[in-house]
C-alpha atoms as an extended CHARMM CRD file, in Angstrom:
* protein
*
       105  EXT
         1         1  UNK       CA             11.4970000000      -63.5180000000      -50.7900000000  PROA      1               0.0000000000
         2         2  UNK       CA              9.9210000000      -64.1410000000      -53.5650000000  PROA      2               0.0000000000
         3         3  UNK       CA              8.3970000000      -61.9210000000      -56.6380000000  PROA      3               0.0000000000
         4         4  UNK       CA              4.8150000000      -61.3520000000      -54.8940000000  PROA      4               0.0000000000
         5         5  UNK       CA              6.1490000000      -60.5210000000      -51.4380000000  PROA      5               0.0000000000
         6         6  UNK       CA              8.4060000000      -58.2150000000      -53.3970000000  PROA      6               0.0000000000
         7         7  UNK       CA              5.6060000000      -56.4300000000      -54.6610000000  PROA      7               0.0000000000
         8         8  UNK       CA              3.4900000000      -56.7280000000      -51.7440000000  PROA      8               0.0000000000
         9         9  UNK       CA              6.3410000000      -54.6300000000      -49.6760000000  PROA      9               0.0000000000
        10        10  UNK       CA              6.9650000000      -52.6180000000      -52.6190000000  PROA      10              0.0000000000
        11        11  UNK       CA              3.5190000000      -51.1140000000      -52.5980000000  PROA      11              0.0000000000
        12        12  UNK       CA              3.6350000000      -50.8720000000      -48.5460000000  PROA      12              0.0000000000
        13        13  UNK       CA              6.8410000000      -48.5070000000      -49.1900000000  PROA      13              0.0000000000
        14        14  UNK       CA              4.6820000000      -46.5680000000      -51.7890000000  PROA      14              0.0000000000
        15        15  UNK       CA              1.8890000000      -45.9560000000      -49.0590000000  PROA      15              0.0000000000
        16        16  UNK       CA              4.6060000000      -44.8650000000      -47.1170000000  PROA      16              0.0000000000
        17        17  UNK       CA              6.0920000000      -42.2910000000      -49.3080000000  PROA      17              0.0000000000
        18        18  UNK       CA              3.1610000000      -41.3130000000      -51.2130000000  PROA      18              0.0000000000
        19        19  UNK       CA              1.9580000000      -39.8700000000      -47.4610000000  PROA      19              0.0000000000
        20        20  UNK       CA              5.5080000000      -38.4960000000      -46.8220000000  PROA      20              0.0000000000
        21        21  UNK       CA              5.5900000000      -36.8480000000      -50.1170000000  PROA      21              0.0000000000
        22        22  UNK       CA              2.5550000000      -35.0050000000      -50.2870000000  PROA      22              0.0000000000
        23        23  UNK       CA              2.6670000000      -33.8890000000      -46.1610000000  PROA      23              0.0000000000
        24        24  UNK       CA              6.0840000000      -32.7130000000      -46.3640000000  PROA      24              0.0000000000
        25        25  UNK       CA              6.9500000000      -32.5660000000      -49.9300000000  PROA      25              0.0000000000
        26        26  UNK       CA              4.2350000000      -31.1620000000      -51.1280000000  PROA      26              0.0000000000
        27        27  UNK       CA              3.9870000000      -33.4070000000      -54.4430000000  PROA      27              0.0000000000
        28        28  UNK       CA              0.8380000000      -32.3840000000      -56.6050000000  PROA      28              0.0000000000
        29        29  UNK       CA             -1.8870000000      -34.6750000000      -56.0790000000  PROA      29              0.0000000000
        30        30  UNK       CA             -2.1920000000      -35.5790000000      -59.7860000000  PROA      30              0.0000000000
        31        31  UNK       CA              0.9210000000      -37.2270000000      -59.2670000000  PROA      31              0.0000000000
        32        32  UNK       CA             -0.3550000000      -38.8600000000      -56.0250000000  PROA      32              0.0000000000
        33        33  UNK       CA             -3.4540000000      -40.5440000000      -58.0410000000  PROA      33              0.0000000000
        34        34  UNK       CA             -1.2840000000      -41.5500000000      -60.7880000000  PROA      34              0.0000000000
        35        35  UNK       CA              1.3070000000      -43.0630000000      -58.0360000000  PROA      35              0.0000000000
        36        36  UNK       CA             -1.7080000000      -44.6800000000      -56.2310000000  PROA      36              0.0000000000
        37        37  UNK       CA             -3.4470000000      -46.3220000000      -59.5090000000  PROA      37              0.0000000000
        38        38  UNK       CA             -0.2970000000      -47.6890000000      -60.1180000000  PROA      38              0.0000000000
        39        39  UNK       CA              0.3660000000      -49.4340000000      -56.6760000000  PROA      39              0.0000000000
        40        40  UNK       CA             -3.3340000000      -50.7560000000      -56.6920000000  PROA      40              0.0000000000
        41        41  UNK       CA             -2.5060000000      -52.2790000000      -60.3740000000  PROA      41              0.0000000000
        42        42  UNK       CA             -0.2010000000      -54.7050000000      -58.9000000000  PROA      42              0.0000000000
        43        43  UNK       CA             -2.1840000000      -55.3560000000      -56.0510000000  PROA      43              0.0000000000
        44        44  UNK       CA             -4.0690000000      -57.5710000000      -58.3870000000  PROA      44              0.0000000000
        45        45  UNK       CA             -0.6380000000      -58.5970000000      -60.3270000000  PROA      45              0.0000000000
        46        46  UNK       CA              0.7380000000      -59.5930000000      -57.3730000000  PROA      46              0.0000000000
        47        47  UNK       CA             -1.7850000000      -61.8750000000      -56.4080000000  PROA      47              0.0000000000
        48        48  UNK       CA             -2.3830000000      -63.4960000000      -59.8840000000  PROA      48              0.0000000000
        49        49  UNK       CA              1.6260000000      -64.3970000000      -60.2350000000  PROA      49              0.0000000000
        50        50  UNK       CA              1.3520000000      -65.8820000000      -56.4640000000  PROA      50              0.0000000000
        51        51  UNK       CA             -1.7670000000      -68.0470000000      -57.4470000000  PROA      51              0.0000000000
        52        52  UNK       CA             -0.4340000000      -68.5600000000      -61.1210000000  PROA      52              0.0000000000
        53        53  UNK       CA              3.3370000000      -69.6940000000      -60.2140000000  PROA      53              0.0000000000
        54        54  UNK       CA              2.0500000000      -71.5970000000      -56.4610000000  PROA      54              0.0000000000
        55        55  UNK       CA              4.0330000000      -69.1530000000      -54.5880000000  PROA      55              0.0000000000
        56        56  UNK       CA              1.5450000000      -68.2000000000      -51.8160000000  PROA      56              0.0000000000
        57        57  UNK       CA              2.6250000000      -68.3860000000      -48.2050000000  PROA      57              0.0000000000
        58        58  UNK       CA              1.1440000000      -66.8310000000      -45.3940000000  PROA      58              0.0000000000
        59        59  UNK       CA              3.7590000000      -64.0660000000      -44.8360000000  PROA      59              0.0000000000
        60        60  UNK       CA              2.9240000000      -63.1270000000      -48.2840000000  PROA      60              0.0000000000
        61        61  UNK       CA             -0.5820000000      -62.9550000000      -47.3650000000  PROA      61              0.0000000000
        62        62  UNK       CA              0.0350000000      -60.9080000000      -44.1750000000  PROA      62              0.0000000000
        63        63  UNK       CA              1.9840000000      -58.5590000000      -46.0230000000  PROA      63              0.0000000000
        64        64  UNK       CA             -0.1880000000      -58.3070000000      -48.9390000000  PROA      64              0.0000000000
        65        65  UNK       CA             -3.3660000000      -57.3600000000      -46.4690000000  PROA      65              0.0000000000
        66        66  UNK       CA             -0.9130000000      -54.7210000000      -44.3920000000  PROA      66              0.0000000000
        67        67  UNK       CA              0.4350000000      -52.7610000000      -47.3810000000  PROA      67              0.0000000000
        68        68  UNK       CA             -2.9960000000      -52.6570000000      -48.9600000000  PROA      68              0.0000000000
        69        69  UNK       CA             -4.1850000000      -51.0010000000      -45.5730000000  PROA      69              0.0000000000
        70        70  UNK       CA             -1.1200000000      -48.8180000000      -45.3210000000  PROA      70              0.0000000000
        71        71  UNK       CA             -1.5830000000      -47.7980000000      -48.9800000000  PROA      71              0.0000000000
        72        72  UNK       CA             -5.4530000000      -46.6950000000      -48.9630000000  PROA      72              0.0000000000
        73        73  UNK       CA             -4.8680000000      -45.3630000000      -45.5980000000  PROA      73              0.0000000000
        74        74  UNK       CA             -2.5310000000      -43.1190000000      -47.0790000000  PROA      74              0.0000000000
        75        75  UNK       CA             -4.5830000000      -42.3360000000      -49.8630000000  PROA      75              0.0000000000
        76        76  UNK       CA             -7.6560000000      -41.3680000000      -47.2920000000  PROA      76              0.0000000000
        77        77  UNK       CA             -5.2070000000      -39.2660000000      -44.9430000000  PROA      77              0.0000000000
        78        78  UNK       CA             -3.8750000000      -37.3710000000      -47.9440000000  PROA      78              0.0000000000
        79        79  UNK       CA             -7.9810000000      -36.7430000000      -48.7760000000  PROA      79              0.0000000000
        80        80  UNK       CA             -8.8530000000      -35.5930000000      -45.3020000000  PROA      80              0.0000000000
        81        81  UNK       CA             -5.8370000000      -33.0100000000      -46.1000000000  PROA      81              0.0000000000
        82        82  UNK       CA             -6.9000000000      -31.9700000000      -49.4050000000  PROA      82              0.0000000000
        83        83  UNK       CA            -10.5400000000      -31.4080000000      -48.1850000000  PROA      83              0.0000000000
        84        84  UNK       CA             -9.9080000000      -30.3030000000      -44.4820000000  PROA      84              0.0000000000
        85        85  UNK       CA            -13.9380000000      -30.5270000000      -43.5630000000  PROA      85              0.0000000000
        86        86  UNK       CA            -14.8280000000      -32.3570000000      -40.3030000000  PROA      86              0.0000000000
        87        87  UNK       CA            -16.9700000000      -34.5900000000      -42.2870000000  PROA      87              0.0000000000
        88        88  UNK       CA            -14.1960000000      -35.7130000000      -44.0970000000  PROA      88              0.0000000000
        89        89  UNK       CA            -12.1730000000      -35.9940000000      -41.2340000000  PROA      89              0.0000000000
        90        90  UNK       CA            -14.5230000000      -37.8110000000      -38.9840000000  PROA      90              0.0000000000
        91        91  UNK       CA            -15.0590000000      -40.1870000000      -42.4970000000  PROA      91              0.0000000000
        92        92  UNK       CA            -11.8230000000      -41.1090000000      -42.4300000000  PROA      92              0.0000000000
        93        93  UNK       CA            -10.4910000000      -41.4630000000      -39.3380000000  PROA      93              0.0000000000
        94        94  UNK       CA            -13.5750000000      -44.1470000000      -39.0390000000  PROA      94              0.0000000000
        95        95  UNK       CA            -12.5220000000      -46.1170000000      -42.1700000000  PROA      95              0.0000000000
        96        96  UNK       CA             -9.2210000000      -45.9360000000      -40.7650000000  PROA      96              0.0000000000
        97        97  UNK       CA            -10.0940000000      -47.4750000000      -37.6560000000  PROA      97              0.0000000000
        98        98  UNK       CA            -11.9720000000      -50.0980000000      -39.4600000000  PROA      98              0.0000000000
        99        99  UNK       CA             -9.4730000000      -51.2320000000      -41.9600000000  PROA      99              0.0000000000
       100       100  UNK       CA             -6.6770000000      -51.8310000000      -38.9370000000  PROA      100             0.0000000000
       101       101  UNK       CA             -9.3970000000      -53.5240000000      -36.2970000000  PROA      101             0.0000000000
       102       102  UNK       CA            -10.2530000000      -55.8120000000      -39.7110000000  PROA      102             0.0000000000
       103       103  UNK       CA             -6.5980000000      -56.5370000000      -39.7790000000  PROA      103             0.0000000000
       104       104  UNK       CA             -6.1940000000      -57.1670000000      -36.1660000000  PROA      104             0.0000000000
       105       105  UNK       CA             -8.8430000000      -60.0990000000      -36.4300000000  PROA      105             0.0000000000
């Protein structure tokens, strides 16, 4: 595995937690945002070292797409929490639904 793919399933196990922490945890959500700007910094560091050092292979860019997915759908779950309207709800269970079916194809 190499240093991108690293990253790339680092982030996906941030998504992970960052959902985990603030459901059951209860983590503030200033910490959440900072925890989430960081994992969307090296979405773009990750891809510049795979392009810079010719390390891009399509697990990498499998994984990269899924833990971007899992991390903003995180991000939009722990939203619809914060702001418990069925507006926001309905919002984000369709941008769910649209990020995974854009991943399916």
């Amino acid at each position: 595995m190499n240093l991108p793919n690293a990253m790339s399933f680092a982030r996906l196990i941030v998504g992970l937690a960052l959902l985990i922490s603030y459901l059951f945890l209860n983590i503030s959500i200033s910490h959440i945002g900072f925890l989430f700007i960081i994992a969307a910094l090296s979405d773009g560091l990750d891809g510049y070292i795979a392009r810079r050092y010719n390390c891009c292979t399509a697990y990498g860019a499998w994984l990269d797409h899924l833990s971007d997915k899992v991390l903003v759908s995180s991000a939009l779950i722990i939203l619809s929490w914060v702001y418990p309207t069925i507006y926001i709800r309905t919002a984000v269970w369709i941008m769910i639904q649209r990020e995974y079916l854009a991943l399916a194809a």
